[in-house]
Amino acid sequence: MEISPASSALFLGALLLYFAGAVLPLLLRGRRESAVCAFLPAALGSLLVVIFAAFVIVSGSAVRISSPVAAPLAVLDFSLYIDGIAAFFMLIIGLVALSVSIYSIGYSKSYCGRHSVGALGFLVNLFVVSMLLVTAMDSVFSFLVFWELMSLSSFFLVVYEHEKPKNLRAGITYLIMTHIGTAFITAAFLVLYLQTGSLSFDSFRGAAAQLPAFTKDSVFVLALLGFGTKAGLVPMHTWLPKAHPAAPSNVSALMSGAMLKVAIYGLTRVTLGFVLPDSPGDAWLGLLMVMVGSASALFGVLFAAVEHDIKRALAYHSVENVGIIVVGLGLSVVFLSYGLETLAALSLLASMYHSLNHAVFKGLLFMAAGSVVLGAGTADMNLMGGLAKRMPWTSLFFLVGSIAIAGLPPLNGFVSEWLTLQALLSSYQVPNVALQLSIGFSSIIFALTLGLALATFVKLFGISFLARPRSKEAESATEAPRTMLAGMGLAGGFCVVLGVLPFVATSLISSSFGFNMGLVSGYPPFGPLTVGYTAAGLKSLSELSPPEVLVAAASVGAALLGFVAVASRGRKTTVRPYSTWEGGFGPLGVRTEYTASSLSQPIRTAFKWFYRPHTSTERTYFSDSNHMVRRSVSVVSETKEVFEEYLYSPTTRAVLFVLDKVRKIQTGKINSYLLYVLIVTAVLLLMAAIQP
Amino acid sequence: MTYGLAVDAAVAVMQGIAVFALAPLLTGIMSKAKARTQKRVGAGVLQPYYDLFKLLHKDEVVSDQASWVFRSAPWVVAVSTVTAALFVPVFLPSSPLSAAGDFILVLGLFALARFFTMLAGIDAASAFGGIGTSREMMMSALAEPGLFVTLFVVSLTLGGTNLTGLVGAAAQSGVVLTPSMLFGLIALFIIVLAETGRLPFDNPATHLELTMVHEAMLLEYSGRSLALVEWSQATKQLVLFALLVNLFVPVGMPVSMGAGPLELGAGSLAVLAKLGILGVLVAYVETRIAKWRLFRLVDLFALAIASGMVGMIFFYL
């Protein structure tokens, strides 16, 4: 607990820069320079945050920055406390904000003249600052203040394009859901307050070991509900696929890349800090997280698979990835309950590694989707196509993001999914058959998720960027401006580095969470990640060393080039461009191409039990007597989201029904209100009379 | 381990070259066996080599709709498949590179190859490519849990995901006739048929749009690119067959590289013989059954996943 002036100056400098970024564009009032004035300071500030966070993590000691004036009330204590965990999440937010800020310089110019760029700059800076400060707060009140600031600033960003009624509806859904979440979080903190009599996180941590079982369980479940709503866990995810597509794309990148991680931060704090799972009786809490996580992963990816709005599909993928993160977190709770500390560290490493990865690649993907939407003028993939030739850099970056999120080597998604799979495989060490089997079954769902994610990204990339353009707008699309490409390139670079050099992330995570890397080692720097096994009396290690794999692949590539050159010696071959073979029918139009909907048709049919598609066929006939000859057949097939249809709509209807009945007492006549007052007074008097 | 790093690398390279070189032979043996069971004479077992050699000397036609993804896909497919082969102990009980990558990496590299194959199917803007890709999307998504549940059972029984460790442990314990391994074998056999594009999942010998899956994605390829993709497919088939054989029927496989050269040689020959037998068996199965309707395949995948789950239950109980 030492105050180091140099590092705290870094952080305060960053805050000042964000402040400048927020205020300057408002003063400029819509001049062309306002985009630069808003986002250049933000980029610099984010860079400072990244350096500061890395500094805190490496130094291994927490930083406390108190205000010079003592707070008049203990509740109003806004001093900052940044330990390793907070610094790690600051690093995530900083990395996303850095690339998004650079991207936004070019992106926000597209709003010039239509919307206030100044307001966008102000809100984005406010949003980033509030996210950073949420992680730095150390007491309930200040935490909730910045949490609320984060929710509100992001709400205003969601409804930024307020002229579209759809966006307003999305914003309202978001506002309601996020406050339901906040209510649960507040409840969790209040339960802790009742137990400890204090509102500071320090006292929560101190009391964690003596919490009674019931308090533990209720805090845990309330926190899972509250933070899970913000993180987008099924079934509280419904706001996410609405809000992300409605927001401007740079904001979607921030919300998905950074804000969901703030929710994960809260969940990690509570589940592993304020509630210590230390006896086998707590294992069910971890199992609950594993199950909710796998359900989110599967349902998220299933919805994404049949979606044809590029940004909504990416939003559903956020539900999936948050699910994967929560699976890792839940496993770590299970392992901790049985005292398997190394395995708990492994699962936590997997979970946090995936948080970092998801921030980077989902930020990248939303940014790339943003430039696609600008270029093609639509978010509907069925109207895209052929963009790989028209937007070569954007398509390359989107491909990098796709490979990363699909968990394919050699990019970062593979490493964290490898770690998560290893953690799942290690579940045999939990001495409880029911747990072993349920985690085993969850891992099958997890594998199905990975397979579906691969398929979905084939669709997302293939339909948007490959083949022929399916609309005039897509045909005349042009490449995004340089600053946008720079932002995407930076995020793409993070994907590559985190994939090829995992020791960077593993050492950062292990020193920020302070666990000793026993079995999971990233040392020496270029050595393999290692997970140990002792199954069936055999000792075995699982190892993964991405640098070596890359060297092997490079040598194989060189060898293959040489082999092909030698084997095809003797004749010089040529490559001739010619039109695609159309089955001998001559040039067929764009309408014969596969679309996003037709590409996912087999998946939709295979998972019909889940999607419950509504298909209606309408036939008209030339004459009513003869139904063999049809004039026209039209088929409409749509899938509504099952949670909307079977959970939210009935609930909303029931609430409205009850409120409708309650409304009857609001007659508007003063006489009836006086009557109510009389009745209440009588009841109160009666109660006072009965009670001694 | 008394071997030095250079010896390790040499062993890995030799094994990799052998896998790459022998892969078309396995394809040849299988089509010969299929022809014989259908009472045909069939082409010689070396025919795939002639085809590949011919393709490498042919000019290429590339669709004018295609982008850089289409042109780079064959190389990505070939490099990732052959790299995956380096991590698998196929003929020897050890793959020196398996200290750098495991079973999951091999599956990941195969998935990378499949990802690019599927993209290439869309890229030429042909409806055939779209058909292939959309079917493969469903099949690969369903094959993934089947593969993983087998991996789970195998890794629980034999320990870890390191392939050298797994194959060594399998060789040490011999043919394990526990119920969990038996159910794992059923699951893996079904998935290997799906992954290598065999009947009843896919018919490698057809160009009919109703039936083809893998071929439809490759329809626009010609010349050198086609040769690369076909060769990779053969390599993947050999690797997957070898995994099946070495994990479940490790008869004749020495326990470690510490065995003498004679034993290692005999082990390699045993693997070759077993691969041939498995190939003939698969070819025989292919003549006995017809291609299944696409949406009935879901049941077959479900069967694979379910038997893997039963295997898992047997292991834990």
Short mmCIF file of N, CA and C in Angstrom, two decimals, chain A residues 396-520:
data_model
loop_
_atom_site.label_atom_id
_atom_site.label_comp_id
_atom_site.label_asym_id
_atom_site.label_seq_id
_atom_site.Cartn_x
_atom_site.Cartn_y
_atom_site.Cartn_z
N LEU A 396 -8.79 -7.74 -44.70
CA LEU A 396 -7.70 -8.46 -44.03
C LEU A 396 -7.88 -8.40 -42.51
N PHE A 397 -8.22 -7.19 -42.00
CA PHE A 397 -8.37 -7.06 -40.55
C PHE A 397 -9.56 -7.87 -40.05
N PHE A 398 -10.64 -7.87 -40.82
CA PHE A 398 -11.80 -8.65 -40.40
C PHE A 398 -11.44 -10.13 -40.39
N LEU A 399 -10.63 -10.56 -41.38
CA LEU A 399 -10.22 -11.97 -41.41
C LEU A 399 -9.37 -12.31 -40.19
N VAL A 400 -8.45 -11.39 -39.84
CA VAL A 400 -7.63 -11.62 -38.64
C VAL A 400 -8.54 -11.78 -37.42
N GLY A 401 -9.51 -10.87 -37.29
CA GLY A 401 -10.43 -10.95 -36.16
C GLY A 401 -11.23 -12.24 -36.18
N SER A 402 -11.64 -12.67 -37.38
CA SER A 402 -12.44 -13.89 -37.48
C SER A 402 -11.64 -15.11 -37.06
N ILE A 403 -10.39 -15.18 -37.53
CA ILE A 403 -9.56 -16.33 -37.17
C ILE A 403 -9.32 -16.34 -35.66
N ALA A 404 -9.13 -15.12 -35.11
CA ALA A 404 -8.89 -15.05 -33.67
C ALA A 404 -10.11 -15.49 -32.89
N ILE A 405 -11.28 -15.00 -33.25
CA ILE A 405 -12.47 -15.30 -32.45
C ILE A 405 -12.92 -16.73 -32.67
N ALA A 406 -12.62 -17.30 -33.83
CA ALA A 406 -13.01 -18.69 -34.07
C ALA A 406 -12.08 -19.65 -33.34
N GLY A 407 -11.07 -19.11 -32.66
CA GLY A 407 -10.18 -19.97 -31.87
C GLY A 407 -9.26 -20.82 -32.73
N LEU A 408 -8.78 -20.25 -33.84
CA LEU A 408 -7.89 -21.02 -34.70
C LEU A 408 -6.45 -20.58 -34.48
N PRO A 409 -5.51 -21.53 -34.53
CA PRO A 409 -4.11 -21.12 -34.48
C PRO A 409 -3.80 -20.33 -35.75
N PRO A 410 -2.88 -19.40 -35.76
CA PRO A 410 -1.92 -19.06 -34.71
C PRO A 410 -2.33 -17.82 -33.92
N LEU A 411 -3.57 -17.43 -33.90
CA LEU A 411 -3.92 -16.16 -33.26
C LEU A 411 -4.38 -16.39 -31.82
N ASN A 412 -4.71 -15.26 -31.14
CA ASN A 412 -4.84 -15.31 -29.68
C ASN A 412 -6.03 -16.13 -29.17
N GLY A 413 -7.12 -16.17 -29.94
CA GLY A 413 -8.28 -16.93 -29.47
C GLY A 413 -7.93 -18.38 -29.20
N PHE A 414 -7.05 -18.92 -30.01
CA PHE A 414 -6.68 -20.33 -29.84
C PHE A 414 -6.03 -20.58 -28.49
N VAL A 415 -5.15 -19.67 -28.08
CA VAL A 415 -4.42 -19.90 -26.83
C VAL A 415 -5.38 -19.93 -25.64
N SER A 416 -6.31 -18.95 -25.60
CA SER A 416 -7.19 -18.94 -24.43
C SER A 416 -8.18 -20.10 -24.49
N GLU A 417 -8.58 -20.50 -25.70
CA GLU A 417 -9.49 -21.64 -25.76
C GLU A 417 -8.75 -22.93 -25.42
N TRP A 418 -7.49 -23.00 -25.78
CA TRP A 418 -6.66 -24.14 -25.38
C TRP A 418 -6.62 -24.23 -23.86
N LEU A 419 -6.37 -23.09 -23.22
CA LEU A 419 -6.31 -23.09 -21.75
C LEU A 419 -7.64 -23.49 -21.14
N THR A 420 -8.75 -22.97 -21.72
CA THR A 420 -10.06 -23.31 -21.18
C THR A 420 -10.33 -24.81 -21.34
N LEU A 421 -9.97 -25.37 -22.50
CA LEU A 421 -10.17 -26.81 -22.71
C LEU A 421 -9.33 -27.60 -21.72
N GLN A 422 -8.10 -27.15 -21.48
CA GLN A 422 -7.26 -27.86 -20.50
C GLN A 422 -7.90 -27.81 -19.12
N ALA A 423 -8.48 -26.65 -18.78
CA ALA A 423 -9.12 -26.53 -17.47
C ALA A 423 -10.32 -27.47 -17.40
N LEU A 424 -11.08 -27.57 -18.49
CA LEU A 424 -12.23 -28.47 -18.51
C LEU A 424 -11.76 -29.92 -18.38
N LEU A 425 -10.68 -30.25 -19.10
CA LEU A 425 -10.17 -31.62 -19.03
C LEU A 425 -9.65 -31.96 -17.64
N SER A 426 -9.18 -30.94 -16.91
CA SER A 426 -8.64 -31.20 -15.58
C SER A 426 -9.72 -31.46 -14.55
N SER A 427 -10.99 -31.32 -14.95
CA SER A 427 -12.06 -31.44 -13.96
C SER A 427 -12.15 -32.83 -13.36
N TYR A 428 -11.44 -33.82 -13.96
CA TYR A 428 -11.49 -35.17 -13.38
C TYR A 428 -10.87 -35.20 -11.99
N GLN A 429 -10.10 -34.16 -11.65
CA GLN A 429 -9.46 -34.16 -10.32
C GLN A 429 -10.40 -33.76 -9.20
N VAL A 430 -11.60 -33.28 -9.56
CA VAL A 430 -12.57 -32.93 -8.54
C VAL A 430 -13.19 -34.23 -8.02
N PRO A 431 -13.07 -34.51 -6.74
CA PRO A 431 -13.52 -35.81 -6.23
C PRO A 431 -15.03 -35.88 -6.04
N ASN A 432 -15.78 -35.69 -7.10
CA ASN A 432 -17.23 -35.75 -6.98
C ASN A 432 -17.79 -36.11 -8.35
N VAL A 433 -18.41 -37.30 -8.44
CA VAL A 433 -18.82 -37.81 -9.75
C VAL A 433 -19.83 -36.90 -10.42
N ALA A 434 -20.76 -36.37 -9.65
CA ALA A 434 -21.79 -35.51 -10.25
C ALA A 434 -21.16 -34.28 -10.89
N LEU A 435 -20.21 -33.69 -10.17
CA LEU A 435 -19.53 -32.52 -10.72
C LEU A 435 -18.72 -32.88 -11.95
N GLN A 436 -17.99 -34.01 -11.85
CA GLN A 436 -17.17 -34.44 -12.98
C GLN A 436 -18.02 -34.58 -14.23
N LEU A 437 -19.17 -35.28 -14.07
CA LEU A 437 -20.00 -35.52 -15.24
C LEU A 437 -20.61 -34.24 -15.76
N SER A 438 -21.09 -33.36 -14.85
CA SER A 438 -21.74 -32.16 -15.40
C SER A 438 -20.72 -31.25 -16.05
N ILE A 439 -19.51 -31.18 -15.53
CA ILE A 439 -18.50 -30.37 -16.20
C ILE A 439 -18.11 -31.02 -17.53
N GLY A 440 -18.04 -32.37 -17.53
CA GLY A 440 -17.75 -33.08 -18.77
C GLY A 440 -18.79 -32.77 -19.84
N PHE A 441 -20.06 -32.79 -19.46
CA PHE A 441 -21.11 -32.50 -20.43
C PHE A 441 -21.05 -31.04 -20.88
N SER A 442 -20.73 -30.15 -19.93
CA SER A 442 -20.59 -28.74 -20.33
C SER A 442 -19.49 -28.58 -21.36
N SER A 443 -18.45 -29.42 -21.22
CA SER A 443 -17.35 -29.25 -22.16
C SER A 443 -17.76 -29.68 -23.56
N ILE A 444 -18.72 -30.61 -23.66
CA ILE A 444 -19.21 -30.98 -24.99
C ILE A 444 -19.95 -29.79 -25.61
N ILE A 445 -20.76 -29.12 -24.79
CA ILE A 445 -21.46 -27.92 -25.27
C ILE A 445 -20.45 -26.88 -25.70
N PHE A 446 -19.38 -26.78 -24.92
CA PHE A 446 -18.32 -25.83 -25.24
C PHE A 446 -17.72 -26.13 -26.61
N ALA A 447 -17.46 -27.44 -26.87
CA ALA A 447 -16.88 -27.82 -28.16
C ALA A 447 -17.86 -27.52 -29.29
N LEU A 448 -19.15 -27.78 -29.05
CA LEU A 448 -20.15 -27.47 -30.07
C LEU A 448 -20.14 -25.97 -30.37
N THR A 449 -19.97 -25.18 -29.32
CA THR A 449 -19.89 -23.73 -29.50
C THR A 449 -18.73 -23.35 -30.41
N LEU A 450 -17.58 -24.01 -30.17
CA LEU A 450 -16.41 -23.69 -30.99
C LEU A 450 -16.69 -24.03 -32.45
N GLY A 451 -17.31 -25.20 -32.68
CA GLY A 451 -17.61 -25.60 -34.05
C GLY A 451 -18.56 -24.62 -34.72
N LEU A 452 -19.60 -24.21 -33.99
CA LEU A 452 -20.57 -23.28 -34.56
C LEU A 452 -19.96 -21.91 -34.79
N ALA A 453 -19.04 -21.50 -33.89
CA ALA A 453 -18.41 -20.20 -34.07
C ALA A 453 -17.60 -20.18 -35.36
N LEU A 454 -16.91 -21.27 -35.62
CA LEU A 454 -16.14 -21.38 -36.87
C LEU A 454 -17.08 -21.22 -38.06
N ALA A 455 -18.20 -21.96 -38.03
CA ALA A 455 -19.15 -21.90 -39.14
C ALA A 455 -19.70 -20.49 -39.29
N THR A 456 -20.01 -19.84 -38.17
CA THR A 456 -20.60 -18.51 -38.25
C THR A 456 -19.63 -17.51 -38.85
N PHE A 457 -18.36 -17.66 -38.52
CA PHE A 457 -17.43 -16.68 -39.08
C PHE A 457 -17.11 -16.96 -40.53
N VAL A 458 -17.26 -18.21 -40.97
CA VAL A 458 -17.20 -18.46 -42.40
C VAL A 458 -18.29 -17.63 -43.07
N LYS A 459 -19.47 -17.63 -42.46
CA LYS A 459 -20.59 -16.88 -43.04
C LYS A 459 -20.32 -15.39 -42.96
N LEU A 460 -19.93 -14.90 -41.80
CA LEU A 460 -19.74 -13.46 -41.63
C LEU A 460 -18.70 -12.92 -42.60
N PHE A 461 -17.57 -13.61 -42.68
CA PHE A 461 -16.53 -13.10 -43.57
C PHE A 461 -16.88 -13.40 -45.02
N GLY A 462 -17.30 -14.63 -45.28
CA GLY A 462 -17.54 -15.05 -46.67
C GLY A 462 -18.62 -14.24 -47.34
N ILE A 463 -19.74 -14.06 -46.66
CA ILE A 463 -20.86 -13.37 -47.31
C ILE A 463 -20.59 -11.88 -47.44
N SER A 464 -19.93 -11.28 -46.44
CA SER A 464 -19.70 -9.84 -46.52
C SER A 464 -18.60 -9.49 -47.50
N PHE A 465 -17.55 -10.28 -47.53
CA PHE A 465 -16.36 -9.82 -48.24
C PHE A 465 -16.10 -10.56 -49.55
N LEU A 466 -16.62 -11.79 -49.68
CA LEU A 466 -16.24 -12.58 -50.84
C LEU A 466 -17.35 -12.59 -51.88
N ALA A 467 -17.07 -13.26 -52.99
CA ALA A 467 -18.02 -13.42 -54.10
C ALA A 467 -18.41 -12.08 -54.71
N ARG A 468 -19.56 -12.07 -55.41
CA ARG A 468 -19.97 -10.87 -56.13
C ARG A 468 -20.72 -9.93 -55.20
N PRO A 469 -20.61 -8.61 -55.44
CA PRO A 469 -21.43 -7.69 -54.67
C PRO A 469 -22.92 -7.91 -54.94
N ARG A 470 -23.73 -7.88 -53.87
CA ARG A 470 -25.15 -8.15 -54.04
C ARG A 470 -25.99 -6.90 -54.11
N SER A 471 -25.37 -5.73 -54.09
CA SER A 471 -26.14 -4.49 -54.22
C SER A 471 -25.26 -3.43 -54.84
N LYS A 472 -25.91 -2.38 -55.33
CA LYS A 472 -25.16 -1.27 -55.97
C LYS A 472 -24.21 -0.62 -54.98
N GLU A 473 -24.69 -0.45 -53.71
CA GLU A 473 -23.88 0.22 -52.71
C GLU A 473 -22.60 -0.58 -52.45
N ALA A 474 -22.78 -1.91 -52.38
CA ALA A 474 -21.61 -2.74 -52.13
C ALA A 474 -20.64 -2.67 -53.29
N GLU A 475 -21.19 -2.49 -54.49
CA GLU A 475 -20.33 -2.45 -55.66
C GLU A 475 -19.47 -1.19 -55.67
N SER A 476 -20.02 -0.10 -55.12
CA SER A 476 -19.27 1.15 -55.17
C SER A 476 -18.61 1.46 -53.83
N ALA A 477 -18.45 0.44 -52.98
CA ALA A 477 -17.81 0.66 -51.67
C ALA A 477 -16.35 1.05 -51.86
N THR A 478 -15.86 1.90 -50.95
CA THR A 478 -14.44 2.26 -51.02
C THR A 478 -13.79 2.01 -49.67
N GLU A 479 -12.47 1.95 -49.71
CA GLU A 479 -11.70 1.64 -48.50
C GLU A 479 -11.86 2.76 -47.45
N ALA A 480 -11.77 2.37 -46.20
CA ALA A 480 -11.93 3.31 -45.09
C ALA A 480 -10.72 4.25 -45.01
N PRO A 481 -10.89 5.44 -44.37
CA PRO A 481 -9.76 6.36 -44.22
C PRO A 481 -8.63 5.77 -43.37
N ARG A 482 -7.46 6.42 -43.48
CA ARG A 482 -6.26 5.83 -42.89
C ARG A 482 -6.31 5.69 -41.38
N THR A 483 -6.89 6.68 -40.70
CA THR A 483 -6.89 6.58 -39.23
C THR A 483 -7.71 5.38 -38.77
N MET A 484 -8.81 5.11 -39.52
CA MET A 484 -9.61 3.95 -39.15
C MET A 484 -8.79 2.67 -39.34
N LEU A 485 -8.07 2.61 -40.48
CA LEU A 485 -7.25 1.43 -40.73
C LEU A 485 -6.17 1.30 -39.66
N ALA A 486 -5.62 2.45 -39.22
CA ALA A 486 -4.56 2.40 -38.20
C ALA A 486 -5.11 1.80 -36.90
N GLY A 487 -6.31 2.25 -36.52
CA GLY A 487 -6.91 1.71 -35.30
C GLY A 487 -7.12 0.21 -35.39
N MET A 488 -7.65 -0.23 -36.55
CA MET A 488 -7.87 -1.67 -36.72
C MET A 488 -6.55 -2.43 -36.74
N GLY A 489 -5.55 -1.81 -37.42
CA GLY A 489 -4.26 -2.48 -37.52
C GLY A 489 -3.64 -2.69 -36.15
N LEU A 490 -3.81 -1.70 -35.29
CA LEU A 490 -3.26 -1.81 -33.93
C LEU A 490 -3.91 -3.00 -33.20
N ALA A 491 -5.25 -3.05 -33.26
CA ALA A 491 -5.94 -4.16 -32.59
C ALA A 491 -5.54 -5.49 -33.22
N GLY A 492 -5.40 -5.54 -34.55
CA GLY A 492 -4.97 -6.76 -35.22
C GLY A 492 -3.59 -7.17 -34.75
N GLY A 493 -2.71 -6.17 -34.56
CA GLY A 493 -1.37 -6.46 -34.05
C GLY A 493 -1.42 -7.09 -32.67
N PHE A 494 -2.33 -6.59 -31.81
CA PHE A 494 -2.47 -7.19 -30.47
C PHE A 494 -2.89 -8.66 -30.60
N CYS A 495 -3.80 -8.93 -31.54
CA CYS A 495 -4.25 -10.32 -31.73
C CYS A 495 -3.07 -11.22 -32.06
N VAL A 496 -2.20 -10.74 -32.95
CA VAL A 496 -1.07 -11.56 -33.37
C VAL A 496 -0.11 -11.77 -32.21
N VAL A 497 0.22 -10.65 -31.52
CA VAL A 497 1.20 -10.75 -30.43
C VAL A 497 0.70 -11.69 -29.34
N LEU A 498 -0.58 -11.52 -28.95
CA LEU A 498 -1.11 -12.35 -27.87
C LEU A 498 -1.23 -13.81 -28.30
N GLY A 499 -1.32 -14.04 -29.61
CA GLY A 499 -1.42 -15.42 -30.08
C GLY A 499 -0.07 -16.08 -30.20
N VAL A 500 0.92 -15.32 -30.63
CA VAL A 500 2.22 -15.93 -30.91
C VAL A 500 3.11 -15.94 -29.66
N LEU A 501 2.97 -14.92 -28.83
CA LEU A 501 3.83 -14.84 -27.64
C LEU A 501 2.96 -14.87 -26.38
N PRO A 502 2.40 -16.04 -26.04
CA PRO A 502 1.49 -16.08 -24.90
C PRO A 502 2.13 -15.70 -23.58
N PHE A 503 3.46 -15.77 -23.49
CA PHE A 503 4.07 -15.46 -22.19
C PHE A 503 3.82 -14.03 -21.79
N VAL A 504 3.59 -13.14 -22.79
CA VAL A 504 3.30 -11.74 -22.47
C VAL A 504 2.06 -11.68 -21.58
N ALA A 505 1.00 -12.36 -22.05
CA ALA A 505 -0.25 -12.30 -21.30
C ALA A 505 -0.17 -13.14 -20.03
N THR A 506 0.41 -14.34 -20.12
CA THR A 506 0.40 -15.20 -18.93
C THR A 506 1.19 -14.56 -17.79
N SER A 507 2.31 -13.90 -18.12
CA SER A 507 3.07 -13.32 -17.01
C SER A 507 2.34 -12.10 -16.45
N LEU A 508 1.69 -11.32 -17.34
CA LEU A 508 0.92 -10.18 -16.84
C LEU A 508 -0.20 -10.65 -15.91
N ILE A 509 -0.94 -11.68 -16.37
CA ILE A 509 -2.09 -12.14 -15.58
C ILE A 509 -1.62 -12.74 -14.26
N SER A 510 -0.55 -13.56 -14.33
CA SER A 510 -0.16 -14.22 -13.09
C SER A 510 0.37 -13.21 -12.09
N SER A 511 1.04 -12.14 -12.56
CA SER A 511 1.50 -11.20 -11.54
C SER A 511 0.38 -10.28 -11.10
N SER A 512 -0.63 -10.03 -11.95
CA SER A 512 -1.69 -9.16 -11.44
C SER A 512 -2.60 -9.91 -10.48
N PHE A 513 -2.80 -11.21 -10.68
CA PHE A 513 -3.65 -11.95 -9.75
C PHE A 513 -2.83 -12.60 -8.64
N GLY A 514 -1.52 -12.42 -8.75
CA GLY A 514 -0.65 -12.87 -7.69
C GLY A 514 -0.66 -14.37 -7.47
N PHE A 515 -0.89 -15.17 -8.52
CA PHE A 515 -0.72 -16.59 -8.26
C PHE A 515 0.60 -17.08 -8.80
N ASN A 516 1.09 -18.04 -8.12
CA ASN A 516 2.37 -18.61 -8.46
C ASN A 516 2.16 -19.61 -9.59
N MET A 517 2.89 -19.43 -10.67
CA MET A 517 2.67 -20.31 -11.80
C MET A 517 3.34 -21.64 -11.54
N GLY A 518 2.61 -22.54 -10.92
CA GLY A 518 3.19 -23.85 -10.65
C GLY A 518 3.16 -24.70 -11.90
N LEU A 519 1.96 -25.18 -12.23
CA LEU A 519 1.84 -26.07 -13.37
C LEU A 519 1.70 -25.31 -14.68
N VAL A 520 1.03 -24.17 -14.59
CA VAL A 520 0.83 -23.40 -15.80
C VAL A 520 2.00 -22.46 -15.91
#
